[in-house]
Amino acid sequence: MVARQLADRGTRDARVLEAMRTVPRHEFVPEEFREGAYEDHPLPIGEEQTISQPYIVAAMLEQLDLQATDRVLEIGTGSGYVTALLSLLVAEVYSVERHAQLAIAAEGTLHRLGYGKVKIGVGDGREGWAEYAPFDAILVSAATPEMPSALFAQLREGGRMMIPIGSPTSQELRLIRKVGGRAEETVLEGCRFVPLVEGTVEGG
Ligand code: SAH
């Protein structure tokens, strides 16, 4: 997966490649899809959500230019796969998921595999996680027509955000930098994420 899907397609960041070699992706995928865990596409993880394609995950992580001392906010924990990768790359990881069931399952997987350095919260990620702001970087794993203003507010000066912007069917990945309090945007590539949905889903 790392050689064919990532390195050959341009992922150069050695720390990102190493993290993607280390985290067992199949552990984050439901039993019936495990065989395909390292293939070049997203997979279902329950609650109509997906674990992102490896290539897109690597592109997002690389473009965020993460430093080992960074505090990072992730929106859309999902399976916890990206959360695990982040925990190997930065100092502190805060991750918000709107589906309580997914958050609980992800927390269990991360704990079982020994990725302890992460804090997961159930909430509407469009509001960020003010308690732990400001963040050096924010990674949003669900698509939205517009960047939520609360997320930009919780980014430190000089911080970076990766976010898929667009409609449910057509989106582009954007890198947003906070420079002088304003957003500087770079459009990266087309992508397809599940939508960033308002509110939370509790469930027992
Ligand atoms: N990075 C995840 C991808 C999960 S898909 C992984 O590797 O598995 C996107 C996730 O975003 C879904 O779990 C979905 O429930 C969640 N989501 C959608 N809208 C949200 C919101 N407003 N706040 C928090 N999470 C949200």
mmCIF file with all atom_site columns, C-alpha atoms and ligand atoms in Angstrom:
data_model
loop_
_atom_site.group_PDB
_atom_site.id
_atom_site.type_symbol
_atom_site.label_atom_id
_atom_site.label_alt_id
_atom_site.label_comp_id
_atom_site.label_asym_id
_atom_site.label_entity_id
_atom_site.label_seq_id
_atom_site.pdbx_PDB_ins_code
_atom_site.Cartn_x
_atom_site.Cartn_y
_atom_site.Cartn_z
_atom_site.occupancy
_atom_site.B_iso_or_equiv
_atom_site.pdbx_formal_charge
_atom_site.auth_seq_id
_atom_site.auth_comp_id
_atom_site.auth_asym_id
_atom_site.auth_atom_id
_atom_site.pdbx_PDB_model_num
ATOM   1   C CA  . MET A 1 1   ? 0.000   0.000  0.000  1.00 0.00 ? 1   MET A CA  1
ATOM   2   C CA  . VAL A 1 2   ? 2.692   2.487  1.001  1.00 0.00 ? 2   VAL A CA  1
ATOM   3   C CA  . ALA A 1 3   ? 4.947   1.819  -1.985 1.00 0.00 ? 3   ALA A CA  1
ATOM   4   C CA  . ARG A 1 4   ? 2.297   1.559  -4.720 1.00 0.00 ? 4   ARG A CA  1
ATOM   5   C CA  . GLN A 1 5   ? -0.453  3.877  -3.591 1.00 0.00 ? 5   GLN A CA  1
ATOM   6   C CA  . LEU A 1 6   ? 1.523   6.533  -1.755 1.00 0.00 ? 6   LEU A CA  1
ATOM   7   C CA  . ALA A 1 7   ? 5.217   6.775  -2.621 1.00 0.00 ? 7   ALA A CA  1
ATOM   8   C CA  . ASP A 1 8   ? 4.675   6.185  -6.343 1.00 0.00 ? 8   ASP A CA  1
ATOM   9   C CA  . ARG A 1 9   ? 1.958   8.827  -6.403 1.00 0.00 ? 9   ARG A CA  1
ATOM   10  C CA  . GLY A 1 10  ? 4.071   11.505 -4.836 1.00 0.00 ? 10  GLY A CA  1
ATOM   11  C CA  . THR A 1 11  ? 3.902   11.210 -1.051 1.00 0.00 ? 11  THR A CA  1
ATOM   12  C CA  . ARG A 1 12  ? 7.440   12.169 0.007  1.00 0.00 ? 12  ARG A CA  1
ATOM   13  C CA  . ASP A 1 13  ? 7.191   12.998 3.701  1.00 0.00 ? 13  ASP A CA  1
ATOM   14  C CA  . ALA A 1 14  ? 9.192   10.248 5.415  1.00 0.00 ? 14  ALA A CA  1
ATOM   15  C CA  . ARG A 1 15  ? 7.341   10.635 8.719  1.00 0.00 ? 15  ARG A CA  1
ATOM   16  C CA  . VAL A 1 16  ? 3.958   10.265 7.026  1.00 0.00 ? 16  VAL A CA  1
ATOM   17  C CA  . LEU A 1 17  ? 5.084   7.202  5.063  1.00 0.00 ? 17  LEU A CA  1
ATOM   18  C CA  . GLU A 1 18  ? 6.498   5.630  8.223  1.00 0.00 ? 18  GLU A CA  1
ATOM   19  C CA  . ALA A 1 19  ? 3.292   6.274  10.171 1.00 0.00 ? 19  ALA A CA  1
ATOM   20  C CA  . MET A 1 20  ? 1.249   4.719  7.363  1.00 0.00 ? 20  MET A CA  1
ATOM   21  C CA  . ARG A 1 21  ? 3.519   1.703  7.396  1.00 0.00 ? 21  ARG A CA  1
ATOM   22  C CA  . THR A 1 22  ? 3.092   1.368  11.168 1.00 0.00 ? 22  THR A CA  1
ATOM   23  C CA  . VAL A 1 23  ? -0.666  1.714  11.766 1.00 0.00 ? 23  VAL A CA  1
ATOM   24  C CA  . PRO A 1 24  ? -2.539  -1.563 11.051 1.00 0.00 ? 24  PRO A CA  1
ATOM   25  C CA  . ARG A 1 25  ? -5.339  -0.252 8.835  1.00 0.00 ? 25  ARG A CA  1
ATOM   26  C CA  . HIS A 1 26  ? -7.208  -3.582 8.890  1.00 0.00 ? 26  HIS A CA  1
ATOM   27  C CA  . GLU A 1 27  ? -7.820  -3.164 12.630 1.00 0.00 ? 27  GLU A CA  1
ATOM   28  C CA  . PHE A 1 28  ? -9.985  -0.117 11.895 1.00 0.00 ? 28  PHE A CA  1
ATOM   29  C CA  . VAL A 1 29  ? -12.131 -1.857 9.283  1.00 0.00 ? 29  VAL A CA  1
ATOM   30  C CA  . PRO A 1 30  ? -15.129 -4.109 10.090 1.00 0.00 ? 30  PRO A CA  1
ATOM   31  C CA  . GLU A 1 31  ? -14.397 -7.840 9.969  1.00 0.00 ? 31  GLU A CA  1
ATOM   32  C CA  . GLU A 1 32  ? -16.119 -8.446 6.611  1.00 0.00 ? 32  GLU A CA  1
ATOM   33  C CA  . PHE A 1 33  ? -14.032 -5.816 4.790  1.00 0.00 ? 33  PHE A CA  1
ATOM   34  C CA  . ARG A 1 34  ? -10.641 -6.642 6.308  1.00 0.00 ? 34  ARG A CA  1
ATOM   35  C CA  . GLU A 1 35  ? -9.365  -8.422 3.271  1.00 0.00 ? 35  GLU A CA  1
ATOM   36  C CA  . GLY A 1 36  ? -9.615  -5.189 1.302  1.00 0.00 ? 36  GLY A CA  1
ATOM   37  C CA  . ALA A 1 37  ? -8.211  -2.966 4.045  1.00 0.00 ? 37  ALA A CA  1
ATOM   38  C CA  . TYR A 1 38  ? -5.037  -2.059 2.128  1.00 0.00 ? 38  TYR A CA  1
ATOM   39  C CA  . GLU A 1 39  ? -6.679  -1.498 -1.252 1.00 0.00 ? 39  GLU A CA  1
ATOM   40  C CA  . ASP A 1 40  ? -6.884  1.796  -3.058 1.00 0.00 ? 40  ASP A CA  1
ATOM   41  C CA  . HIS A 1 41  ? -10.382 2.950  -2.009 1.00 0.00 ? 41  HIS A CA  1
ATOM   42  C CA  . PRO A 1 42  ? -12.509 3.958  0.979  1.00 0.00 ? 42  PRO A CA  1
ATOM   43  C CA  . LEU A 1 43  ? -14.412 1.260  2.932  1.00 0.00 ? 43  LEU A CA  1
ATOM   44  C CA  . PRO A 1 44  ? -17.634 1.246  4.994  1.00 0.00 ? 44  PRO A CA  1
ATOM   45  C CA  . ILE A 1 45  ? -17.207 1.484  8.790  1.00 0.00 ? 45  ILE A CA  1
ATOM   46  C CA  . GLY A 1 46  ? -20.883 1.476  9.842  1.00 0.00 ? 46  GLY A CA  1
ATOM   47  C CA  . GLU A 1 47  ? -23.471 4.260  10.372 1.00 0.00 ? 47  GLU A CA  1
ATOM   48  C CA  . GLU A 1 48  ? -23.176 4.937  6.613  1.00 0.00 ? 48  GLU A CA  1
ATOM   49  C CA  . GLN A 1 49  ? -19.675 6.312  7.107  1.00 0.00 ? 49  GLN A CA  1
ATOM   50  C CA  . THR A 1 50  ? -16.370 5.372  5.501  1.00 0.00 ? 50  THR A CA  1
ATOM   51  C CA  . ILE A 1 51  ? -12.700 5.073  6.310  1.00 0.00 ? 51  ILE A CA  1
ATOM   52  C CA  . SER A 1 52  ? -10.916 7.306  3.785  1.00 0.00 ? 52  SER A CA  1
ATOM   53  C CA  . GLN A 1 53  ? -8.780  6.048  0.910  1.00 0.00 ? 53  GLN A CA  1
ATOM   54  C CA  . PRO A 1 54  ? -5.113  5.703  1.996  1.00 0.00 ? 54  PRO A CA  1
ATOM   55  C CA  . TYR A 1 55  ? -3.855  8.049  -0.700 1.00 0.00 ? 55  TYR A CA  1
ATOM   56  C CA  . ILE A 1 56  ? -6.142  10.917 0.345  1.00 0.00 ? 56  ILE A CA  1
ATOM   57  C CA  . VAL A 1 57  ? -5.202  10.429 4.006  1.00 0.00 ? 57  VAL A CA  1
ATOM   58  C CA  . ALA A 1 58  ? -1.499  10.613 3.141  1.00 0.00 ? 58  ALA A CA  1
ATOM   59  C CA  . ALA A 1 59  ? -2.026  13.715 0.997  1.00 0.00 ? 59  ALA A CA  1
ATOM   60  C CA  . MET A 1 60  ? -3.871  15.487 3.809  1.00 0.00 ? 60  MET A CA  1
ATOM   61  C CA  . LEU A 1 61  ? -1.271  14.595 6.425  1.00 0.00 ? 61  LEU A CA  1
ATOM   62  C CA  . GLU A 1 62  ? 1.631   15.579 4.222  1.00 0.00 ? 62  GLU A CA  1
ATOM   63  C CA  . GLN A 1 63  ? 0.193   18.931 3.182  1.00 0.00 ? 63  GLN A CA  1
ATOM   64  C CA  . LEU A 1 64  ? -0.488  19.863 6.800  1.00 0.00 ? 64  LEU A CA  1
ATOM   65  C CA  . ASP A 1 65  ? 3.279   19.857 7.370  1.00 0.00 ? 65  ASP A CA  1
ATOM   66  C CA  . LEU A 1 66  ? 2.850   18.440 10.876 1.00 0.00 ? 66  LEU A CA  1
ATOM   67  C CA  . GLN A 1 67  ? 5.515   18.995 13.519 1.00 0.00 ? 67  GLN A CA  1
ATOM   68  C CA  . ALA A 1 68  ? 6.208   16.642 16.421 1.00 0.00 ? 68  ALA A CA  1
ATOM   69  C CA  . THR A 1 69  ? 5.255   19.405 18.885 1.00 0.00 ? 69  THR A CA  1
ATOM   70  C CA  . ASP A 1 70  ? 1.888   20.222 17.263 1.00 0.00 ? 70  ASP A CA  1
ATOM   71  C CA  . ARG A 1 71  ? -1.538  20.118 18.903 1.00 0.00 ? 71  ARG A CA  1
ATOM   72  C CA  . VAL A 1 72  ? -4.016  18.912 16.316 1.00 0.00 ? 72  VAL A CA  1
ATOM   73  C CA  . LEU A 1 73  ? -7.808  18.889 16.051 1.00 0.00 ? 73  LEU A CA  1
ATOM   74  C CA  . GLU A 1 74  ? -9.453  16.220 13.903 1.00 0.00 ? 74  GLU A CA  1
ATOM   75  C CA  . ILE A 1 75  ? -13.098 16.504 12.839 1.00 0.00 ? 75  ILE A CA  1
ATOM   76  C CA  . GLY A 1 76  ? -14.784 13.171 12.009 1.00 0.00 ? 76  GLY A CA  1
ATOM   77  C CA  . THR A 1 77  ? -13.035 10.466 14.036 1.00 0.00 ? 77  THR A CA  1
ATOM   78  C CA  . GLY A 1 78  ? -14.867 7.700  12.159 1.00 0.00 ? 78  GLY A CA  1
ATOM   79  C CA  . SER A 1 79  ? -12.934 4.482  12.652 1.00 0.00 ? 79  SER A CA  1
ATOM   80  C CA  . GLY A 1 80  ? -10.049 6.262  14.418 1.00 0.00 ? 80  GLY A CA  1
ATOM   81  C CA  . TYR A 1 81  ? -7.584  5.364  11.664 1.00 0.00 ? 81  TYR A CA  1
ATOM   82  C CA  . VAL A 1 82  ? -6.467  8.919  10.958 1.00 0.00 ? 82  VAL A CA  1
ATOM   83  C CA  . THR A 1 83  ? -6.477  9.600  14.705 1.00 0.00 ? 83  THR A CA  1
ATOM   84  C CA  . ALA A 1 84  ? -3.926  6.798  15.153 1.00 0.00 ? 84  ALA A CA  1
ATOM   85  C CA  . LEU A 1 85  ? -1.736  8.189  12.373 1.00 0.00 ? 85  LEU A CA  1
ATOM   86  C CA  . LEU A 1 86  ? -1.897  11.666 13.874 1.00 0.00 ? 86  LEU A CA  1
ATOM   87  C CA  . SER A 1 87  ? -0.895  10.323 17.285 1.00 0.00 ? 87  SER A CA  1
ATOM   88  C CA  . LEU A 1 88  ? 2.367   9.067  15.771 1.00 0.00 ? 88  LEU A CA  1
ATOM   89  C CA  . LEU A 1 89  ? 3.089   12.384 14.093 1.00 0.00 ? 89  LEU A CA  1
ATOM   90  C CA  . VAL A 1 90  ? 2.245   15.074 16.654 1.00 0.00 ? 90  VAL A CA  1
ATOM   91  C CA  . ALA A 1 91  ? 2.234   15.789 20.394 1.00 0.00 ? 91  ALA A CA  1
ATOM   92  C CA  . GLU A 1 92  ? -1.492  16.077 21.122 1.00 0.00 ? 92  GLU A CA  1
ATOM   93  C CA  . VAL A 1 93  ? -4.554  14.880 19.198 1.00 0.00 ? 93  VAL A CA  1
ATOM   94  C CA  . TYR A 1 94  ? -8.139  15.986 19.864 1.00 0.00 ? 94  TYR A CA  1
ATOM   95  C CA  . SER A 1 95  ? -10.793 14.328 17.740 1.00 0.00 ? 95  SER A CA  1
ATOM   96  C CA  . VAL A 1 96  ? -14.523 15.107 17.497 1.00 0.00 ? 96  VAL A CA  1
ATOM   97  C CA  . GLU A 1 97  ? -17.134 12.662 16.143 1.00 0.00 ? 97  GLU A CA  1
ATOM   98  C CA  . ARG A 1 98  ? -20.901 13.313 15.885 1.00 0.00 ? 98  ARG A CA  1
ATOM   99  C CA  . HIS A 1 99  ? -21.912 9.618  16.075 1.00 0.00 ? 99  HIS A CA  1
ATOM   100 C CA  . ALA A 1 100 ? -21.562 8.451  19.676 1.00 0.00 ? 100 ALA A CA  1
ATOM   101 C CA  . GLN A 1 101 ? -21.396 4.817  18.519 1.00 0.00 ? 101 GLN A CA  1
ATOM   102 C CA  . LEU A 1 102 ? -18.483 5.465  16.193 1.00 0.00 ? 102 LEU A CA  1
ATOM   103 C CA  . ALA A 1 103 ? -16.662 7.531  18.805 1.00 0.00 ? 103 ALA A CA  1
ATOM   104 C CA  . ILE A 1 104 ? -16.974 4.720  21.360 1.00 0.00 ? 104 ILE A CA  1
ATOM   105 C CA  . ALA A 1 105 ? -15.825 2.084  18.871 1.00 0.00 ? 105 ALA A CA  1
ATOM   106 C CA  . ALA A 1 106 ? -12.866 4.215  17.738 1.00 0.00 ? 106 ALA A CA  1
ATOM   107 C CA  . GLU A 1 107 ? -11.838 4.873  21.326 1.00 0.00 ? 107 GLU A CA  1
ATOM   108 C CA  . GLY A 1 108 ? -11.917 1.119  21.987 1.00 0.00 ? 108 GLY A CA  1
ATOM   109 C CA  . THR A 1 109 ? -9.802  0.299  18.943 1.00 0.00 ? 109 THR A CA  1
ATOM   110 C CA  . LEU A 1 110 ? -7.254  3.019  19.689 1.00 0.00 ? 110 LEU A CA  1
ATOM   111 C CA  . HIS A 1 111 ? -6.965  1.944  23.311 1.00 0.00 ? 111 HIS A CA  1
ATOM   112 C CA  . ARG A 1 112 ? -6.629  -1.721 22.404 1.00 0.00 ? 112 ARG A CA  1
ATOM   113 C CA  . LEU A 1 113 ? -3.830  -0.972 19.944 1.00 0.00 ? 113 LEU A CA  1
ATOM   114 C CA  . GLY A 1 114 ? -2.022  1.280  22.397 1.00 0.00 ? 114 GLY A CA  1
ATOM   115 C CA  . TYR A 1 115 ? -2.649  4.665  20.759 1.00 0.00 ? 115 TYR A CA  1
ATOM   116 C CA  . GLY A 1 116 ? -3.163  6.417  24.048 1.00 0.00 ? 116 GLY A CA  1
ATOM   117 C CA  . LYS A 1 117 ? -2.187  9.964  23.268 1.00 0.00 ? 117 LYS A CA  1
ATOM   118 C CA  . VAL A 1 118 ? -5.575  10.966 21.879 1.00 0.00 ? 118 VAL A CA  1
ATOM   119 C CA  . LYS A 1 119 ? -8.708  12.577 23.276 1.00 0.00 ? 119 LYS A CA  1
ATOM   120 C CA  . ILE A 1 120 ? -12.020 11.785 21.578 1.00 0.00 ? 120 ILE A CA  1
ATOM   121 C CA  . GLY A 1 121 ? -15.190 13.797 22.103 1.00 0.00 ? 121 GLY A CA  1
ATOM   122 C CA  . VAL A 1 122 ? -18.760 13.381 20.871 1.00 0.00 ? 122 VAL A CA  1
ATOM   123 C CA  . GLY A 1 123 ? -19.968 16.643 19.399 1.00 0.00 ? 123 GLY A CA  1
ATOM   124 C CA  . ASP A 1 124 ? -20.724 18.686 16.336 1.00 0.00 ? 124 ASP A CA  1
ATOM   125 C CA  . GLY A 1 125 ? -17.307 19.198 14.846 1.00 0.00 ? 125 GLY A CA  1
ATOM   126 C CA  . ARG A 1 126 ? -18.453 22.327 13.029 1.00 0.00 ? 126 ARG A CA  1
ATOM   127 C CA  . GLU A 1 127 ? -18.049 23.978 16.415 1.00 0.00 ? 127 GLU A CA  1
ATOM   128 C CA  . GLY A 1 128 ? -14.524 22.656 16.903 1.00 0.00 ? 128 GLY A CA  1
ATOM   129 C CA  . TRP A 1 129 ? -13.360 21.979 20.468 1.00 0.00 ? 129 TRP A CA  1
ATOM   130 C CA  . ALA A 1 130 ? -12.962 25.380 22.114 1.00 0.00 ? 130 ALA A CA  1
ATOM   131 C CA  . GLU A 1 131 ? -11.720 23.959 25.412 1.00 0.00 ? 131 GLU A CA  1
ATOM   132 C CA  . TYR A 1 132 ? -8.428  22.855 23.837 1.00 0.00 ? 132 TYR A CA  1
ATOM   133 C CA  . ALA A 1 133 ? -7.971  25.636 21.269 1.00 0.00 ? 133 ALA A CA  1
ATOM   134 C CA  . PRO A 1 134 ? -5.881  27.070 19.708 1.00 0.00 ? 134 PRO A CA  1
ATOM   135 C CA  . PHE A 1 135 ? -4.616  24.297 17.429 1.00 0.00 ? 135 PHE A CA  1
ATOM   136 C CA  . ASP A 1 136 ? -1.542  24.217 15.212 1.00 0.00 ? 136 ASP A CA  1
ATOM   137 C CA  . ALA A 1 137 ? -3.426  22.186 12.636 1.00 0.00 ? 137 ALA A CA  1
ATOM   138 C CA  . ILE A 1 138 ? -7.007  21.050 11.948 1.00 0.00 ? 138 ILE A CA  1
ATOM   139 C CA  . LEU A 1 139 ? -7.892  18.086 9.745  1.00 0.00 ? 139 LEU A CA  1
ATOM   140 C CA  . VAL A 1 140 ? -11.517 17.811 8.634  1.00 0.00 ? 140 VAL A CA  1
ATOM   141 C CA  . SER A 1 141 ? -12.557 14.393 7.265  1.00 0.00 ? 141 SER A CA  1
ATOM   142 C CA  . ALA A 1 142 ? -16.065 15.347 6.084  1.00 0.00 ? 142 ALA A CA  1
ATOM   143 C CA  . ALA A 1 143 ? -17.151 17.712 3.344  1.00 0.00 ? 143 ALA A CA  1
ATOM   144 C CA  . THR A 1 144 ? -18.885 21.041 3.764  1.00 0.00 ? 144 THR A CA  1
ATOM   145 C CA  . PRO A 1 145 ? -19.990 23.795 1.350  1.00 0.00 ? 145 PRO A CA  1
ATOM   146 C CA  . GLU A 1 146 ? -18.168 26.389 3.465  1.00 0.00 ? 146 GLU A CA  1
ATOM   147 C CA  . MET A 1 147 ? -15.425 26.341 6.069  1.00 0.00 ? 147 MET A CA  1
ATOM   148 C CA  . PRO A 1 148 ? -17.077 26.589 9.526  1.00 0.00 ? 148 PRO A CA  1
ATOM   149 C CA  . SER A 1 149 ? -15.988 29.886 11.086 1.00 0.00 ? 149 SER A CA  1
ATOM   150 C CA  . ALA A 1 150 ? -15.510 28.345 14.549 1.00 0.00 ? 150 ALA A CA  1
ATOM   151 C CA  . LEU A 1 151 ? -12.817 26.053 13.156 1.00 0.00 ? 151 LEU A CA  1
ATOM   152 C CA  . PHE A 1 152 ? -10.893 28.942 11.648 1.00 0.00 ? 152 PHE A CA  1
ATOM   153 C CA  . ALA A 1 153 ? -11.211 30.855 14.925 1.00 0.00 ? 153 ALA A CA  1
ATOM   154 C CA  . GLN A 1 154 ? -9.639  27.913 16.804 1.00 0.00 ? 154 GLN A CA  1
ATOM   155 C CA  . LEU A 1 155 ? -6.616  27.806 14.527 1.00 0.00 ? 155 LEU A CA  1
ATOM   156 C CA  . ARG A 1 156 ? -3.556  29.601 15.875 1.00 0.00 ? 156 ARG A CA  1
ATOM   157 C CA  . GLU A 1 157 ? -1.860  32.315 13.833 1.00 0.00 ? 157 GLU A CA  1
ATOM   158 C CA  . GLY A 1 158 ? 0.301   30.480 11.311 1.00 0.00 ? 158 GLY A CA  1
ATOM   159 C CA  . GLY A 1 159 ? -1.810  27.333 11.715 1.00 0.00 ? 159 GLY A CA  1
ATOM   160 C CA  . ARG A 1 160 ? -2.973  25.075 8.863  1.00 0.00 ? 160 ARG A CA  1
ATOM   161 C CA  . MET A 1 161 ? -6.325  23.458 8.123  1.00 0.00 ? 161 MET A CA  1
ATOM   162 C CA  . MET A 1 162 ? -7.116  20.730 5.617  1.00 0.00 ? 162 MET A CA  1
ATOM   163 C CA  . ILE A 1 163 ? -10.765 20.601 4.602  1.00 0.00 ? 163 ILE A CA  1
ATOM   164 C CA  . PRO A 1 164 ? -12.837 19.187 1.728  1.00 0.00 ? 164 PRO A CA  1
ATOM   165 C CA  . ILE A 1 165 ? -15.061 21.989 0.424  1.00 0.00 ? 165 ILE A CA  1
ATOM   166 C CA  . GLY A 1 166 ? -18.011 21.464 -1.910 1.00 0.00 ? 166 GLY A CA  1
ATOM   167 C CA  . SER A 1 167 ? -21.296 19.654 -2.470 1.00 0.00 ? 167 SER A CA  1
ATOM   168 C CA  . PRO A 1 168 ? -21.966 16.021 -1.503 1.00 0.00 ? 168 PRO A CA  1
ATOM   169 C CA  . THR A 1 169 ? -20.933 14.925 -5.007 1.00 0.00 ? 169 THR A CA  1
ATOM   170 C CA  . SER A 1 170 ? -18.185 17.337 -5.995 1.00 0.00 ? 170 SER A CA  1
ATOM   171 C CA  . GLN A 1 171 ? -15.511 18.597 -3.633 1.00 0.00 ? 171 GLN A CA  1
ATOM   172 C CA  . GLU A 1 172 ? -11.993 19.882 -3.588 1.00 0.00 ? 172 GLU A CA  1
ATOM   173 C CA  . LEU A 1 173 ? -9.425  19.513 -0.860 1.00 0.00 ? 173 LEU A CA  1
ATOM   174 C CA  . ARG A 1 174 ? -8.262  22.892 0.392  1.00 0.00 ? 174 ARG A CA  1
ATOM   175 C CA  . LEU A 1 175 ? -5.314  23.858 2.520  1.00 0.00 ? 175 LEU A CA  1
ATOM   176 C CA  . ILE A 1 176 ? -6.072  26.960 4.546  1.00 0.00 ? 176 ILE A CA  1
ATOM   177 C CA  . ARG A 1 177 ? -3.364  28.924 6.352  1.00 0.00 ? 177 ARG A CA  1
ATOM   178 C CA  . LYS A 1 178 ? -4.084  31.568 8.948  1.00 0.00 ? 178 LYS A CA  1
ATOM   179 C CA  . VAL A 1 179 ? -1.840  34.483 8.081  1.00 0.00 ? 179 VAL A CA  1
ATOM   180 C CA  . GLY A 1 180 ? -2.314  37.836 9.795  1.00 0.00 ? 180 GLY A CA  1
ATOM   181 C CA  . GLY A 1 181 ? -5.675  36.572 11.039 1.00 0.00 ? 181 GLY A CA  1
ATOM   182 C CA  . ARG A 1 182 ? -6.880  35.917 7.481  1.00 0.00 ? 182 ARG A CA  1
ATOM   183 C CA  . ALA A 1 183 ? -7.384  32.746 5.483  1.00 0.00 ? 183 ALA A CA  1
ATOM   184 C CA  . GLU A 1 184 ? -4.944  31.987 2.685  1.00 0.00 ? 184 GLU A CA  1
ATOM   185 C CA  . GLU A 1 185 ? -6.295  29.139 0.577  1.00 0.00 ? 185 GLU A CA  1
ATOM   186 C CA  . THR A 1 186 ? -4.666  26.654 -1.734 1.00 0.00 ? 186 THR A CA  1
ATOM   187 C CA  . VAL A 1 187 ? -6.825  24.282 -3.770 1.00 0.00 ? 187 VAL A CA  1
ATOM   188 C CA  . LEU A 1 188 ? -5.237  20.841 -3.874 1.00 0.00 ? 188 LEU A CA  1
ATOM   189 C CA  . GLU A 1 189 ? -7.289  18.220 -5.682 1.00 0.00 ? 189 GLU A CA  1
ATOM   190 C CA  . GLY A 1 190 ? -10.719 16.772 -6.227 1.00 0.00 ? 190 GLY A CA  1
ATOM   191 C CA  . CYS A 1 191 ? -11.973 14.389 -3.545 1.00 0.00 ? 191 CYS A CA  1
ATOM   192 C CA  . ARG A 1 192 ? -15.113 12.728 -2.239 1.00 0.00 ? 192 ARG A CA  1
ATOM   193 C CA  . PHE A 1 193 ? -15.941 12.674 1.458  1.00 0.00 ? 193 PHE A CA  1
ATOM   194 C CA  . VAL A 1 194 ? -19.172 12.019 3.340  1.00 0.00 ? 194 VAL A CA  1
ATOM   195 C CA  . PRO A 1 195 ? -20.900 15.279 4.347  1.00 0.00 ? 195 PRO A CA  1
ATOM   196 C CA  . LEU A 1 196 ? -20.167 17.223 7.517  1.00 0.00 ? 196 LEU A CA  1
ATOM   197 C CA  . VAL A 1 197 ? -23.593 17.007 9.127  1.00 0.00 ? 197 VAL A CA  1
ATOM   198 C CA  . GLU A 1 198 ? -25.088 19.278 11.758 1.00 0.00 ? 198 GLU A CA  1
ATOM   199 C CA  . GLY A 1 199 ? -25.743 18.011 15.302 1.00 0.00 ? 199 GLY A CA  1
ATOM   200 C CA  . THR A 1 200 ? -24.872 14.791 17.087 1.00 0.00 ? 200 THR A CA  1
ATOM   201 C CA  . VAL A 1 201 ? -26.269 11.240 17.127 1.00 0.00 ? 201 VAL A CA  1
ATOM   202 C CA  . GLU A 1 202 ? -26.437 9.680  20.570 1.00 0.00 ? 202 GLU A CA  1
ATOM   203 C CA  . GLY A 1 203 ? -26.844 5.958  20.774 1.00 0.00 ? 203 GLY A CA  1
ATOM   204 C CA  . GLY A 1 204 ? -26.618 3.176  23.256 1.00 0.00 ? 204 GLY A CA  1
HETATM 205 N N1  . SAH B 2 .   ? -10.992 9.781  9.251  1.00 0.00 ? 1   SAH B N1  1
HETATM 206 C C1  . SAH B 2 .   ? -12.070 8.850  9.365  1.00 0.00 ? 1   SAH B C1  1
HETATM 207 C C2  . SAH B 2 .   ? -13.060 9.145  8.277  1.00 0.00 ? 1   SAH B C2  1
HETATM 208 C C3  . SAH B 2 .   ? -14.444 9.050  8.753  1.00 0.00 ? 1   SAH B C3  1
HETATM 209 S S1  . SAH B 2 .   ? -15.690 9.565  7.609  1.00 0.00 ? 1   SAH B S1  1
HETATM 210 C C4  . SAH B 2 .   ? -11.523 7.426  9.280  1.00 0.00 ? 1   SAH B C4  1
HETATM 211 O O1  . SAH B 2 .   ? -10.366 7.273  8.941  1.00 0.00 ? 1   SAH B O1  1
HETATM 212 O O2  . SAH B 2 .   ? -12.229 6.464  9.584  1.00 0.00 ? 1   SAH B O2  1
HETATM 213 C C5  . SAH B 2 .   ? -16.199 11.093 8.295  1.00 0.00 ? 1   SAH B C5  1
HETATM 214 C C6  . SAH B 2 .   ? -16.690 11.075 9.710  1.00 0.00 ? 1   SAH B C6  1
HETATM 215 O O3  . SAH B 2 .   ? -17.126 12.397 10.019 1.00 0.00 ? 1   SAH B O3  1
HETATM 216 C C7  . SAH B 2 .   ? -17.857 10.149 9.975  1.00 0.00 ? 1   SAH B C7  1
HETATM 217 O O4  . SAH B 2 .   ? -17.535 9.283  11.023 1.00 0.00 ? 1   SAH B O4  1
HETATM 218 C C8  . SAH B 2 .   ? -18.986 11.107 10.367 1.00 0.00 ? 1   SAH B C8  1
HETATM 219 O O5  . SAH B 2 .   ? -19.852 10.575 11.349 1.00 0.00 ? 1   SAH B O5  1
HETATM 220 C C9  . SAH B 2 .   ? -18.210 12.291 10.892 1.00 0.00 ? 1   SAH B C9  1
HETATM 221 N N2  . SAH B 2 .   ? -18.934 13.565 10.893 1.00 0.00 ? 1   SAH B N2  1
HETATM 222 C C10 . SAH B 2 .   ? -19.783 14.057 9.966  1.00 0.00 ? 1   SAH B C10 1
HETATM 223 N N3  . SAH B 2 .   ? -20.243 15.262 10.348 1.00 0.00 ? 1   SAH B N3  1
HETATM 224 C C11 . SAH B 2 .   ? -19.648 15.554 11.534 1.00 0.00 ? 1   SAH B C11 1
HETATM 225 C C12 . SAH B 2 .   ? -19.708 16.657 12.439 1.00 0.00 ? 1   SAH B C12 1
HETATM 226 N N4  . SAH B 2 .   ? -20.477 17.726 12.222 1.00 0.00 ? 1   SAH B N4  1
HETATM 227 N N5  . SAH B 2 .   ? -18.950 16.598 13.557 1.00 0.00 ? 1   SAH B N5  1
HETATM 228 C C13 . SAH B 2 .   ? -18.165 15.524 13.826 1.00 0.00 ? 1   SAH B C13 1
HETATM 229 N N6  . SAH B 2 .   ? -18.071 14.466 13.025 1.00 0.00 ? 1   SAH B N6  1
HETATM 230 C C14 . SAH B 2 .   ? -18.797 14.465 11.878 1.00 0.00 ? 1   SAH B C14 1
#
